[in-house]
CSV table of C-alpha atoms and ligand atoms in Angstrom, one decimal:
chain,number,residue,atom,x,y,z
A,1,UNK,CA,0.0,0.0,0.0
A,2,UNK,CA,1.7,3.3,-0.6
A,3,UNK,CA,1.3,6.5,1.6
A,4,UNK,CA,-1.7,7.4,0.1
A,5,UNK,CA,-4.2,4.9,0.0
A,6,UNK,CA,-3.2,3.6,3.6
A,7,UNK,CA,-4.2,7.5,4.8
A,8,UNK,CA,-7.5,6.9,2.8
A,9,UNK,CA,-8.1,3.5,4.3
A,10,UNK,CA,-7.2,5.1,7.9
A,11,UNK,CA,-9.8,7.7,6.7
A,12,UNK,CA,-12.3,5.5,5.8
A,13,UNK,CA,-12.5,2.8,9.1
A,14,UNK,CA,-12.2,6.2,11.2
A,15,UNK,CA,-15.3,7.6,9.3
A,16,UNK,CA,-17.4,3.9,9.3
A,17,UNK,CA,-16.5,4.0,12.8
A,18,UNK,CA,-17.6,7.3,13.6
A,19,UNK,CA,-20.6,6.7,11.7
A,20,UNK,CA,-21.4,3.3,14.0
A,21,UNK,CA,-21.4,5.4,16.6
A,22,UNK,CA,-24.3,8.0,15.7
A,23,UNK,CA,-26.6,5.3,14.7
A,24,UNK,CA,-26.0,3.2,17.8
A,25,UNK,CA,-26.1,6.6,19.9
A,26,UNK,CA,-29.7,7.2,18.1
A,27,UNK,CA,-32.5,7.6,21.0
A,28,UNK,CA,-35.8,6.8,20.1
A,29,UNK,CA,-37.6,9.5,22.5
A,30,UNK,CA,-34.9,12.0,20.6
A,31,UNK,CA,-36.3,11.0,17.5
A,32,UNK,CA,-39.6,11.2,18.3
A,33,UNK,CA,-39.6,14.5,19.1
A,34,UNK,CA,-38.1,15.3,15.8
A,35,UNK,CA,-37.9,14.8,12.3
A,36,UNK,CA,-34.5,13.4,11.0
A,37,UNK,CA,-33.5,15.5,8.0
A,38,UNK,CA,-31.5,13.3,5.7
A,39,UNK,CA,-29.0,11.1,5.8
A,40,UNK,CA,-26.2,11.0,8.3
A,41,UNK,CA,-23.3,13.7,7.6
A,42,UNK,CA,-19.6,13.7,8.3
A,43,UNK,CA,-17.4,17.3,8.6
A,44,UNK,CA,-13.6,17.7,9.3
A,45,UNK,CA,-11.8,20.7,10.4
A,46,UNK,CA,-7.9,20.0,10.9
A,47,UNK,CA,-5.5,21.7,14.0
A,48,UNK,CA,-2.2,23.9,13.5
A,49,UNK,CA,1.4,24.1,14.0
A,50,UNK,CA,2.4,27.4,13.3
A,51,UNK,CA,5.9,27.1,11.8
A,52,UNK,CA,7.3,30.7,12.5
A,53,UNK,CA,5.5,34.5,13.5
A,54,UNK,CA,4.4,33.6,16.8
A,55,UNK,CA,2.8,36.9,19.1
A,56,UNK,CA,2.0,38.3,16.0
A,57,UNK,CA,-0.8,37.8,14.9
A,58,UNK,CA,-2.9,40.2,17.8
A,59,UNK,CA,-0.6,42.7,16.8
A,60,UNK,CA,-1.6,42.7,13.1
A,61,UNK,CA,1.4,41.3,11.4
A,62,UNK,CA,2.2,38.0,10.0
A,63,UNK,CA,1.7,34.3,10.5
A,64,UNK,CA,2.7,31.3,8.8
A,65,UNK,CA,0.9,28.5,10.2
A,66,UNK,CA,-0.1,24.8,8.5
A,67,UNK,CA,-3.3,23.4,8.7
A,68,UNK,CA,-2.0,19.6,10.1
A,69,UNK,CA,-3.8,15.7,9.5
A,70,UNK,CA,-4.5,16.1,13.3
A,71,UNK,CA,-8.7,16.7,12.9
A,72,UNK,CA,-11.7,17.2,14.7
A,73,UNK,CA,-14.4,15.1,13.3
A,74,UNK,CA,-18.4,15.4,13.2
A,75,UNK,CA,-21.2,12.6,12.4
A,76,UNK,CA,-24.0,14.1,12.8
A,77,UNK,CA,-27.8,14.1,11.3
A,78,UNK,CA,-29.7,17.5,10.9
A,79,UNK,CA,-32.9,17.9,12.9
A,80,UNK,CA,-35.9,20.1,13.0
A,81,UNK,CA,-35.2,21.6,16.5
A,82,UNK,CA,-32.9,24.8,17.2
A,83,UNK,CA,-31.0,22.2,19.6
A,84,UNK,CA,-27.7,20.5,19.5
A,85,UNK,CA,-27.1,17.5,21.4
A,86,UNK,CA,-23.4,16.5,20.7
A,87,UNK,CA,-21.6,13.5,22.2
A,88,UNK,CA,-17.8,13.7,22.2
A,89,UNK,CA,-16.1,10.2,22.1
A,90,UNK,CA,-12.9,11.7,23.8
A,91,UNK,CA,-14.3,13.1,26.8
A,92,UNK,CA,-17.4,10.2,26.8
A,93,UNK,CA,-19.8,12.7,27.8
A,94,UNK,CA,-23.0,14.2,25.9
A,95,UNK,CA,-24.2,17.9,26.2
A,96,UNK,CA,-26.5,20.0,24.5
A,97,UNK,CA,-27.9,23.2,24.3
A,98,UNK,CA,-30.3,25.4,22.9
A,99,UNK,CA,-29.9,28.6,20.2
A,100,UNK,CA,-32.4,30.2,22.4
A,101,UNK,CA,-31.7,32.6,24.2
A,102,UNK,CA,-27.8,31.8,23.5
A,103,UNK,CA,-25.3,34.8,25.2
A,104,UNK,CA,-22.1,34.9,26.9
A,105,UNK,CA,-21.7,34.1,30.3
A,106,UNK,CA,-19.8,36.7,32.6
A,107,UNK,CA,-16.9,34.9,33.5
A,108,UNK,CA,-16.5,33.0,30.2
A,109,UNK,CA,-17.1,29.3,29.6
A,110,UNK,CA,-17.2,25.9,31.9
A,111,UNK,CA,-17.6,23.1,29.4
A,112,UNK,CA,-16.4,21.9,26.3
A,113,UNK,CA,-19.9,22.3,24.6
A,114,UNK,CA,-19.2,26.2,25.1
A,115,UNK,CA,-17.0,26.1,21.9
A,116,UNK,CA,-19.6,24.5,20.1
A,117,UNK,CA,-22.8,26.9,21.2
A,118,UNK,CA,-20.5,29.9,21.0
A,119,UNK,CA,-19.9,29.5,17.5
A,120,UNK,CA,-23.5,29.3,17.3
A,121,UNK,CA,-23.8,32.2,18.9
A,122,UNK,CA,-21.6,33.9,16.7
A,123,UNK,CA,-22.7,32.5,13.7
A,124,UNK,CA,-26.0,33.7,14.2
A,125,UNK,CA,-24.9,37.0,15.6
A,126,UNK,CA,-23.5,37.8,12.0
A,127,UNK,CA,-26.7,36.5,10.5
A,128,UNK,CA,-26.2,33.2,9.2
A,129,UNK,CA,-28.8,31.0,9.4
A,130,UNK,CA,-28.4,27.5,11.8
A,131,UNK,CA,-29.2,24.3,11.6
A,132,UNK,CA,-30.0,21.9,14.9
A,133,UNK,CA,-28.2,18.4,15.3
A,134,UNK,CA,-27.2,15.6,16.7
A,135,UNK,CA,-23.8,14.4,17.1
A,136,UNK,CA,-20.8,12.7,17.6
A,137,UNK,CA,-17.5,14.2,17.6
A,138,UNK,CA,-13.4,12.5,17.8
A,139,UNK,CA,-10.7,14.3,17.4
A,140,UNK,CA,-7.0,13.1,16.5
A,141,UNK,CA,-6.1,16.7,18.0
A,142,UNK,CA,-4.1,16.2,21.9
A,143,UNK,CA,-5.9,19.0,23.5
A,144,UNK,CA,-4.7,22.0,25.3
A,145,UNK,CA,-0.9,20.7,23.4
A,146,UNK,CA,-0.9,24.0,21.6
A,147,UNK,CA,-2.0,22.4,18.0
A,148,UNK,CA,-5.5,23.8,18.4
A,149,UNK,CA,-8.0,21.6,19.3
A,150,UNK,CA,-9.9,24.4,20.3
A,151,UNK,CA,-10.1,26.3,17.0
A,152,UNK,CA,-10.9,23.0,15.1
A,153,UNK,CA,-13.6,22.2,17.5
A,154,UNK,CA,-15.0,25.6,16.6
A,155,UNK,CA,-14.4,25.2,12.8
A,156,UNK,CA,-16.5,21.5,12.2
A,157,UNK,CA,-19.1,22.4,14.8
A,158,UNK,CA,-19.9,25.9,12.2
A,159,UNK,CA,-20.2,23.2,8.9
A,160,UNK,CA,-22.5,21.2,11.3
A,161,UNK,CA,-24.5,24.0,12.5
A,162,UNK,CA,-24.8,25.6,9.1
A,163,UNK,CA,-28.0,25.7,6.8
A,164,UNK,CA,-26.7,23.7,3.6
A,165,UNK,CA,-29.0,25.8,1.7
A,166,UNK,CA,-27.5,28.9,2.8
A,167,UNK,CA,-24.0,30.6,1.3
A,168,UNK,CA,-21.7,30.0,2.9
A,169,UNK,CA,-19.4,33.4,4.0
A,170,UNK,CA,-15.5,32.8,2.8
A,171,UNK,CA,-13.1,31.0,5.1
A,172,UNK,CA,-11.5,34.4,6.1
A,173,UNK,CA,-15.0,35.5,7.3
A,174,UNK,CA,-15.9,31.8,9.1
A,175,UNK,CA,-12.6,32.3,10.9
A,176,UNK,CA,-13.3,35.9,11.9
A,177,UNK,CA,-16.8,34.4,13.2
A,178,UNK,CA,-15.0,31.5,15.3
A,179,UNK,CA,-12.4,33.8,16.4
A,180,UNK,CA,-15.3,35.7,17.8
A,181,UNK,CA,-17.0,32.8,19.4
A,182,UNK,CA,-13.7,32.1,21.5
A,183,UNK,CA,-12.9,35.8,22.0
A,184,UNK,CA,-16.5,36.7,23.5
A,185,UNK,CA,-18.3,33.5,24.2
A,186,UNK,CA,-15.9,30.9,25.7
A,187,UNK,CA,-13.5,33.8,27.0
A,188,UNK,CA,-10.1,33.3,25.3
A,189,UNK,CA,-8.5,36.2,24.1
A,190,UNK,CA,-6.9,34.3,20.9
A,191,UNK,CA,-5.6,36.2,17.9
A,192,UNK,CA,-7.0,34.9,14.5
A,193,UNK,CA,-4.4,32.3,13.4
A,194,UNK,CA,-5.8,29.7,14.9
A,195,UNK,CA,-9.6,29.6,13.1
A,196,UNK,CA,-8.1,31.2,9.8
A,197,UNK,CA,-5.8,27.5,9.9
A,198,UNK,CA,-8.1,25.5,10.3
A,199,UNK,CA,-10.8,26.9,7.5
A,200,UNK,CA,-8.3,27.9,5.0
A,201,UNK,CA,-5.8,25.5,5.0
A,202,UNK,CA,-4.3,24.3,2.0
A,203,UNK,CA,-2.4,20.4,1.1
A,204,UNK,CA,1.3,20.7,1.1
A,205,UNK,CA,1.1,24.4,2.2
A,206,UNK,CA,1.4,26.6,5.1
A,207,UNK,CA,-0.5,29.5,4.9
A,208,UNK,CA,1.1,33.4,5.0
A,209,UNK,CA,-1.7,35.6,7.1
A,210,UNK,CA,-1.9,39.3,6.5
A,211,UNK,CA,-3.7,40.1,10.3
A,212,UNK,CA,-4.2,43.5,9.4
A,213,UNK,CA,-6.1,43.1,6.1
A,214,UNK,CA,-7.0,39.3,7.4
A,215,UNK,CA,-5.6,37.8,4.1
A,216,UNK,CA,-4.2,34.3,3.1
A,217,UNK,CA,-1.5,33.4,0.8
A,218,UNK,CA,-0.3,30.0,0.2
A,219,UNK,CA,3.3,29.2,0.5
A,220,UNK,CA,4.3,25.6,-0.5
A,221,UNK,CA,6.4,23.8,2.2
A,222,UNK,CA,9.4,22.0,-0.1
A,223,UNK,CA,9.0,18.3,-1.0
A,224,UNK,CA,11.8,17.1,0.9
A,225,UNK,CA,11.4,18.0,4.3
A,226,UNK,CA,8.9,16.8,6.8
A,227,UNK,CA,6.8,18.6,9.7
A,228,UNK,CA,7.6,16.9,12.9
A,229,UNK,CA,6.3,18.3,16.1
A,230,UNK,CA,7.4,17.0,19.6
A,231,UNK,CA,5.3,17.4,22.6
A,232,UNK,CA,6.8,18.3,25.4
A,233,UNK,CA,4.3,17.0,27.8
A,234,UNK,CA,3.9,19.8,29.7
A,235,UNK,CA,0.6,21.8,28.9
A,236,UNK,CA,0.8,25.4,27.2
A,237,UNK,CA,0.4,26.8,30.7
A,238,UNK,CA,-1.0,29.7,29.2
A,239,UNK,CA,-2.3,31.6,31.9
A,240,UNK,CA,-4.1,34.1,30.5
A,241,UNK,CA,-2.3,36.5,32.7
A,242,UNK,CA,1.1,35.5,31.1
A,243,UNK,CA,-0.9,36.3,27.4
A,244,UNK,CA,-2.5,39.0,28.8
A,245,UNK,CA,0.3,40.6,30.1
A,246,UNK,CA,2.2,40.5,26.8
A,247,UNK,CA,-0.8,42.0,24.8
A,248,UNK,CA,-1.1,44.9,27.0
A,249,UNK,CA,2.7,45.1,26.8
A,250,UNK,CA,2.8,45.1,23.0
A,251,UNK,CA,-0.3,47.8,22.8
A,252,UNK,CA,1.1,50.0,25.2
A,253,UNK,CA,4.4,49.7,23.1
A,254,UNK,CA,2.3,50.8,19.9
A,255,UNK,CA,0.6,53.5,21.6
A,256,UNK,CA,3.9,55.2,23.0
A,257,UNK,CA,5.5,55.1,19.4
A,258,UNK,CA,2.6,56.0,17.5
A,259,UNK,CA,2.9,59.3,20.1
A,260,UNK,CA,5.6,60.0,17.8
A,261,UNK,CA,5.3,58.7,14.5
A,262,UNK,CA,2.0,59.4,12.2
A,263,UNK,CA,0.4,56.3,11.1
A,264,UNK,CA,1.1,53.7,13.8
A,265,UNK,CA,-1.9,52.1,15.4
A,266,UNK,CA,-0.8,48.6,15.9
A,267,UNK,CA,3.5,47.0,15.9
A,268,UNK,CA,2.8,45.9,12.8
A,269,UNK,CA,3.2,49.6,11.6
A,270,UNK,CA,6.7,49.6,13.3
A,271,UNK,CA,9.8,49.0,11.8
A,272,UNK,CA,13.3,48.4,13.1
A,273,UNK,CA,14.4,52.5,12.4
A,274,UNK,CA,10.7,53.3,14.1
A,275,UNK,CA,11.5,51.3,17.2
A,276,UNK,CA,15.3,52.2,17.3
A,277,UNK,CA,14.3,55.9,17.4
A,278,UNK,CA,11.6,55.7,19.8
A,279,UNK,CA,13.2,53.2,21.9
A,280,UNK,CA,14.5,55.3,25.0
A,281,UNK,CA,10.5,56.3,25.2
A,282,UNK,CA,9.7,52.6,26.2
A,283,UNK,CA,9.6,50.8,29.7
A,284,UNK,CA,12.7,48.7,29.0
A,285,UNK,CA,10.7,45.4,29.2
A,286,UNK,CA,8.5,46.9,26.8
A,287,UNK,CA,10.9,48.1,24.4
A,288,UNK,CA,12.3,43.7,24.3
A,289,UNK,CA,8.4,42.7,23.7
A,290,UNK,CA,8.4,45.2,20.6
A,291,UNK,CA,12.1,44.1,19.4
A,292,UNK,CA,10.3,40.8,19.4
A,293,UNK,CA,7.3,41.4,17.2
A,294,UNK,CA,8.9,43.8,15.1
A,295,UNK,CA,11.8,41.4,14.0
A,296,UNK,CA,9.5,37.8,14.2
A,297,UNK,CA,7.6,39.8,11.4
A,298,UNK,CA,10.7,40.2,9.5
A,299,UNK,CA,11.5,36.5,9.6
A,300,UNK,CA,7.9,35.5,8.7
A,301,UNK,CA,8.7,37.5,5.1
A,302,UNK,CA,11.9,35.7,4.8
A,303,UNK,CA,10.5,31.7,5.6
A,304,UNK,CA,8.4,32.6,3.3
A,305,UNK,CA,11.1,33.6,0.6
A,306,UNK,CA,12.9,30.7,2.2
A,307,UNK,CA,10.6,27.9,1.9
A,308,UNK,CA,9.9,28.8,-1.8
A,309,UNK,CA,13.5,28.7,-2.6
A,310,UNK,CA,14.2,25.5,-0.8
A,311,UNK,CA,16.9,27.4,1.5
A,312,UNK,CA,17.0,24.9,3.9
A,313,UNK,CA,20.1,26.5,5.9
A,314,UNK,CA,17.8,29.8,6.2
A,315,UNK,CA,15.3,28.5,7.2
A,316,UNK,CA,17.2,26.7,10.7
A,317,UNK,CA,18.9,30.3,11.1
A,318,UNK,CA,15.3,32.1,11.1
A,319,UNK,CA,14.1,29.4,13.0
A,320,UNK,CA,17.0,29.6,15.7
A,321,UNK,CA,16.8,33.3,15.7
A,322,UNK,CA,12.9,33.1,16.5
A,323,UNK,CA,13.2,30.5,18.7
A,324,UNK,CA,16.0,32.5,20.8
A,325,UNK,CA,14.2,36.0,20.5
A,326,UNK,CA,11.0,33.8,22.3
A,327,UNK,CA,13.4,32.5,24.9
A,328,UNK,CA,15.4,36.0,25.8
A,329,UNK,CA,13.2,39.2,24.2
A,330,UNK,CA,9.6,37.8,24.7
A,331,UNK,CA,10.0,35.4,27.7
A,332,UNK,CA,7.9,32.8,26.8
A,333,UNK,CA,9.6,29.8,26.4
A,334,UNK,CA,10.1,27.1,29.0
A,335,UNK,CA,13.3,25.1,29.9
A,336,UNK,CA,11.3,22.1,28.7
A,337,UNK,CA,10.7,23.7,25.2
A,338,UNK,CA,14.9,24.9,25.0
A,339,UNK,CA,15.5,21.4,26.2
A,340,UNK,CA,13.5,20.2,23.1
A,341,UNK,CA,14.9,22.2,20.7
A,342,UNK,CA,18.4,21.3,21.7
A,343,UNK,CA,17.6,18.1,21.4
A,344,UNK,CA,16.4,18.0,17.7
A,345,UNK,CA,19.1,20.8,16.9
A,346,UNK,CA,21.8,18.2,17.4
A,347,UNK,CA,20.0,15.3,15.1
A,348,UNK,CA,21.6,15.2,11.7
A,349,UNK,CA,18.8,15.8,8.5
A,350,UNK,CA,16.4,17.9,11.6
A,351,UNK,CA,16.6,21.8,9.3
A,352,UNK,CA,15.0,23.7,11.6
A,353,UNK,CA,13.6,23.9,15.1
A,354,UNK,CA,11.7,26.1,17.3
A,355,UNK,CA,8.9,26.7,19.8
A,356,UNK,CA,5.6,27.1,18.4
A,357,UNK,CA,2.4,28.5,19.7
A,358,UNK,CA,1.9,30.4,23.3
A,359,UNK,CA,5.2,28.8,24.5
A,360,UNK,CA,5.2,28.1,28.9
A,361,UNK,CA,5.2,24.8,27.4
A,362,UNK,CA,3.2,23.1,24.5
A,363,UNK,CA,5.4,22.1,21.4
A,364,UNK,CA,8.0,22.4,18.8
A,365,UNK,CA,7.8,22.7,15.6
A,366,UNK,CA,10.7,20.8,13.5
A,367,UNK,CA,11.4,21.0,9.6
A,368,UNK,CA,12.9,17.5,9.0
A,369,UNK,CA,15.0,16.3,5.6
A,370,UNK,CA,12.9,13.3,4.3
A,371,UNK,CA,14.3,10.5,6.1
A,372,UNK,CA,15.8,11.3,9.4
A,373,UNK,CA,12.1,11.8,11.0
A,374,UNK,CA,13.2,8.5,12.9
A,375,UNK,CA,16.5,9.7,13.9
A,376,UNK,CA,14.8,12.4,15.3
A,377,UNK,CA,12.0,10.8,17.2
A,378,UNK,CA,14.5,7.9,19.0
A,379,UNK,CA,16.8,11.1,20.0
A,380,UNK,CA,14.5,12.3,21.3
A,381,UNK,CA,12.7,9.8,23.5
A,382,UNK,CA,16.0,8.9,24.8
A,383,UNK,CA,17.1,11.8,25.9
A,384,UNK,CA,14.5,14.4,26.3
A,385,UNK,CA,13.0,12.4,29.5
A,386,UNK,CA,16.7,12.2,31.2
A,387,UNK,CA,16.6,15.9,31.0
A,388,UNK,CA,13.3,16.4,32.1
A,389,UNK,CA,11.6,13.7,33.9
A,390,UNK,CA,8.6,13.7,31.1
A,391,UNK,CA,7.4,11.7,28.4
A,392,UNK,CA,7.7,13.6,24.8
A,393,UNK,CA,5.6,12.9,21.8
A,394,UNK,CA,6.4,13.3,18.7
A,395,UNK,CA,4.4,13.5,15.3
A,396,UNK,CA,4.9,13.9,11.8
A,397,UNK,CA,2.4,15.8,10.4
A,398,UNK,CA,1.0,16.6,6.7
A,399,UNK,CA,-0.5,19.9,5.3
A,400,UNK,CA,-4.0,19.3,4.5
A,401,UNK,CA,-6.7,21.1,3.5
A,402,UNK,CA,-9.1,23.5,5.5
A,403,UNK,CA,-12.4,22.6,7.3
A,404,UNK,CA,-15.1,20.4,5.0
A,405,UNK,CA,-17.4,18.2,4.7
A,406,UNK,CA,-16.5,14.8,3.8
A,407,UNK,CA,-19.4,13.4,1.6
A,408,UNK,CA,-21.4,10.2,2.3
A,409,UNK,CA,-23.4,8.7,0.1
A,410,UNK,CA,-26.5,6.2,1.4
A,411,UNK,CA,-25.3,3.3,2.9
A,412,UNK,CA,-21.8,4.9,4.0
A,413,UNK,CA,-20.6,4.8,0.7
A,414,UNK,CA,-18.1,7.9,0.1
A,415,UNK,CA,-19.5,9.8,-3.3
A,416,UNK,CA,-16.1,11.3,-2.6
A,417,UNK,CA,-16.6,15.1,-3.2
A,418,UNK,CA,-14.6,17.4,-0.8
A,419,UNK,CA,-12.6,14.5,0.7
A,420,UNK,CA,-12.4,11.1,-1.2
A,421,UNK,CA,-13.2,8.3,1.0
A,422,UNK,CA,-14.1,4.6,0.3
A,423,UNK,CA,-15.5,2.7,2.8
A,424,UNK,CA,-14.8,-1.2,3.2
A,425,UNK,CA,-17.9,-2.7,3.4
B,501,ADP,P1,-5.7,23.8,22.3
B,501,ADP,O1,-4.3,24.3,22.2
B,501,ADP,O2,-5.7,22.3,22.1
B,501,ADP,O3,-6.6,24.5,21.4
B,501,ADP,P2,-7.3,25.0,24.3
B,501,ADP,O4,-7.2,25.1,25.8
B,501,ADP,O5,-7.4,26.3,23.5
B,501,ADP,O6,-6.1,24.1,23.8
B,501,ADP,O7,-8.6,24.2,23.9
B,501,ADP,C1,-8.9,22.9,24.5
B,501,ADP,C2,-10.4,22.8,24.8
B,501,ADP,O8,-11.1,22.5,23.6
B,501,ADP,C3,-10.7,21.6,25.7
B,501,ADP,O9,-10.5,21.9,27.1
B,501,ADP,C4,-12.1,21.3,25.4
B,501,ADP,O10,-13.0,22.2,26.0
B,501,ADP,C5,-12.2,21.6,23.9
B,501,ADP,N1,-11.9,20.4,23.1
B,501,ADP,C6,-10.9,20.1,22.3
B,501,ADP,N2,-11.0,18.8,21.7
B,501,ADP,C7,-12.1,18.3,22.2
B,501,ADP,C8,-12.8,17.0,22.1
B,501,ADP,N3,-12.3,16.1,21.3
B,501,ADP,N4,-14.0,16.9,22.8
B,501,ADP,C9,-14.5,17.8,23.6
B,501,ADP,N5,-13.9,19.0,23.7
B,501,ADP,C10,-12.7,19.3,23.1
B,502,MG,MG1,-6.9,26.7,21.5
């Protein structure tokens, strides 16, 4: 079997398997109460690694992540009632809720439904029509690892919830929407990387993100090296305080230069002469977060030049370079996360390595020469643990596509639209 056709057969039993599930999960009383519109429906909406730009993206300037074959998957069957009632195989528990009424909570969210009703709420805040459901949901995704299980969540639940009969807005706007869900309903003050991933993503791409004009641009990732991300094992400890903290640091940064120089409303509008002549007008601390976001935009332009020119030794020294203005400028990394990158820095064939996401933890993200992913992955479970006491992960990942629906046809059979599946009967 080559590559491709085991990933579709892998597809296809996690599909029939899903599938199972809703049907034997079908309540009678449920379906008394309503009418079953149509057949049974299956929607995908992959996680992220980012592979460089990281803080930037709240500050308006440039991302580069990759939408990953980690997913968040939905079976589901439409219903007539403005109810969802969603079971989630990883967490073994079923919750519901109804678009009545549907508003944020002070204090943000409790459960892991809130994702799901908030982009609802969102949704229908910007005047798209919904649909009710019933559901299952897995997810290949580790949660709260810093590959966004949250924004993929987010991303299937609005193809589930959406009217088929309705346009649907583009992936720019369905991100903005999700983004808005997190932000306001569930409480997490994300940037817009995460959702715009996730919807927009494209196979064998990462994806450059304009923040300020909220633009994608694909940017192929060369055929000869591999995405491998290790997991430290320690969560993203991302208090919020720690993000917070570094987004009021960055605005307050933008608002002392833009005292100064006409046109500034956000870092992005900064550049290195801007910052070098305002600098002695910035709380010292201040002054490193804005070296930071200034220069990670910087590199974003040049992985992107990088990547399209198969510069492989670039691309390790913008890597290093963001990974090291993380650690010392920003102050996000972890010893865990310097650990890991030392680690895969020192494996022959590993390009480039850094930290990716909020950092305190959470991942790495490693450009690998076809062929030494093993290299890197016995490195590091042998040593990563003597350093630190944890177990590591470690996955190689593909670009894939953005959020879609994965057509069934009656009887399970794939008619193989968005996503081509065939399913062993
Ligand atoms: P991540 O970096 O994975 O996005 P977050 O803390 O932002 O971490 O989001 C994780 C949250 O998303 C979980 O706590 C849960 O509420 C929700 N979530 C993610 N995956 C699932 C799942 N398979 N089932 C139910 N909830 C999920
Ligand atoms: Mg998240």
């Amino acid at each position: 079997m080559n590559d491709t056709s085991k990933q579709n057969a892998g597809t296809s039993s996690r599909a029939a398997e899903l599938l199972a599930k809703l049907n034997s999960s079908r309540d009678a009383s449920a379906d008394e109460r309503a009418r079953v519109e149509g057949h049974a429906r299956l929607v995908r909406a992959p996680g992220r690694v980012n592979l460089i730009g990281e803080y930037t993206d709240f500050n308006l300037g440039f991302v580069l992540p990759v939408a990953i074959d980690r997913e968040v998957w939905i079976a589901f069957e439409a219903w007539d009632r403005p109810d969802v009632e969603l079971t989630s195989v990883e967490i073994n528990e079923t919750r519901s809720f109804t678009f009545d009424g549907l508003a944020p909570r002070a204090g943000g969210s409790a459960f892991w439904i809130d994702y799901v009703a908030g982009t609802a709420w969102a949704m229908s805040r910007a005047g798209l029509p919904l649909c009710g459901f019933r559901g299952v949901l897995n997810s290949t995704i580790p949660v709260g690892a810093g590959l966004s299980s949250s924004a993929a969540l987010e991303m299937a639940a609005s193809l589930a919830l959406a009217d088929p009969a309705a346009l649907r807005p583009s992936a720019a706007a369905m991100a903005a929407i999700a983004q808005q869900a997190e932000n306001t309903y569930v409480g997490v003050n994300c940037g817009i990387m995460d959702q715009y991933a996730s919807a927009a993503g494209r196979e064998g791409h990462a994806l450059l993100i304009d923040c300020k004009i909220n633009k994608a641009t694909p940017a192929q990732i060369p055929t000869n090296v591999s995405i491998v991300v290790c997991d430290t094992g320690s969560p993203h400890r991302l208090g919020s305080s720690a993000y917070n903290t570094r987004r009021s640091e960055c605005e307050l940064g933008a608002r002392l230069i833009g005292e100064r120089e006409p046109g500034v409303t956000s870092l992005r509008d900064v550049d290195e002469a801007m910052l070098a002549r305002n600098r002695d007008r910035l709380p010292e601390v201040v002054a490193r977060r804005c070296e930071h976001i200034v220069r990670e935009n910087q590199r974003v332009m040049a992985t992107v030049a990088a990547l399209r020119d198969g510069d492989l030794e670039a691309l390790g020294h913008l890597f290093a370079a963001s990974h090291a203005s993380l650690r010392d400028l920003f102050e996000v990394s972890s010893p865990e996360l310097d650990v890991m990158v030392e680690i895969a820095t020192s494996v022959p064939g590993v390009v480039a390595s850094r930290m990716t996401g909020g950092g305190f933890g959470g991942c790495t993200v490693n450009l690998v020469s076809h062929g030494a992913e093993e290299a890197l992955r016995e490195k590091v479970v042998r040593d990563y643990s003597t350093h630190t006491g944890l177990g590591p992960k470690v996955y190689t990942v593909a670009a894939v596509d953005g959020a879609s629906e994965i057509q069934v046809g009656p009887g399970g059979r794939s008619t193989g639209a968005s996503r081509a599946i065939v399913f062993d009967e």
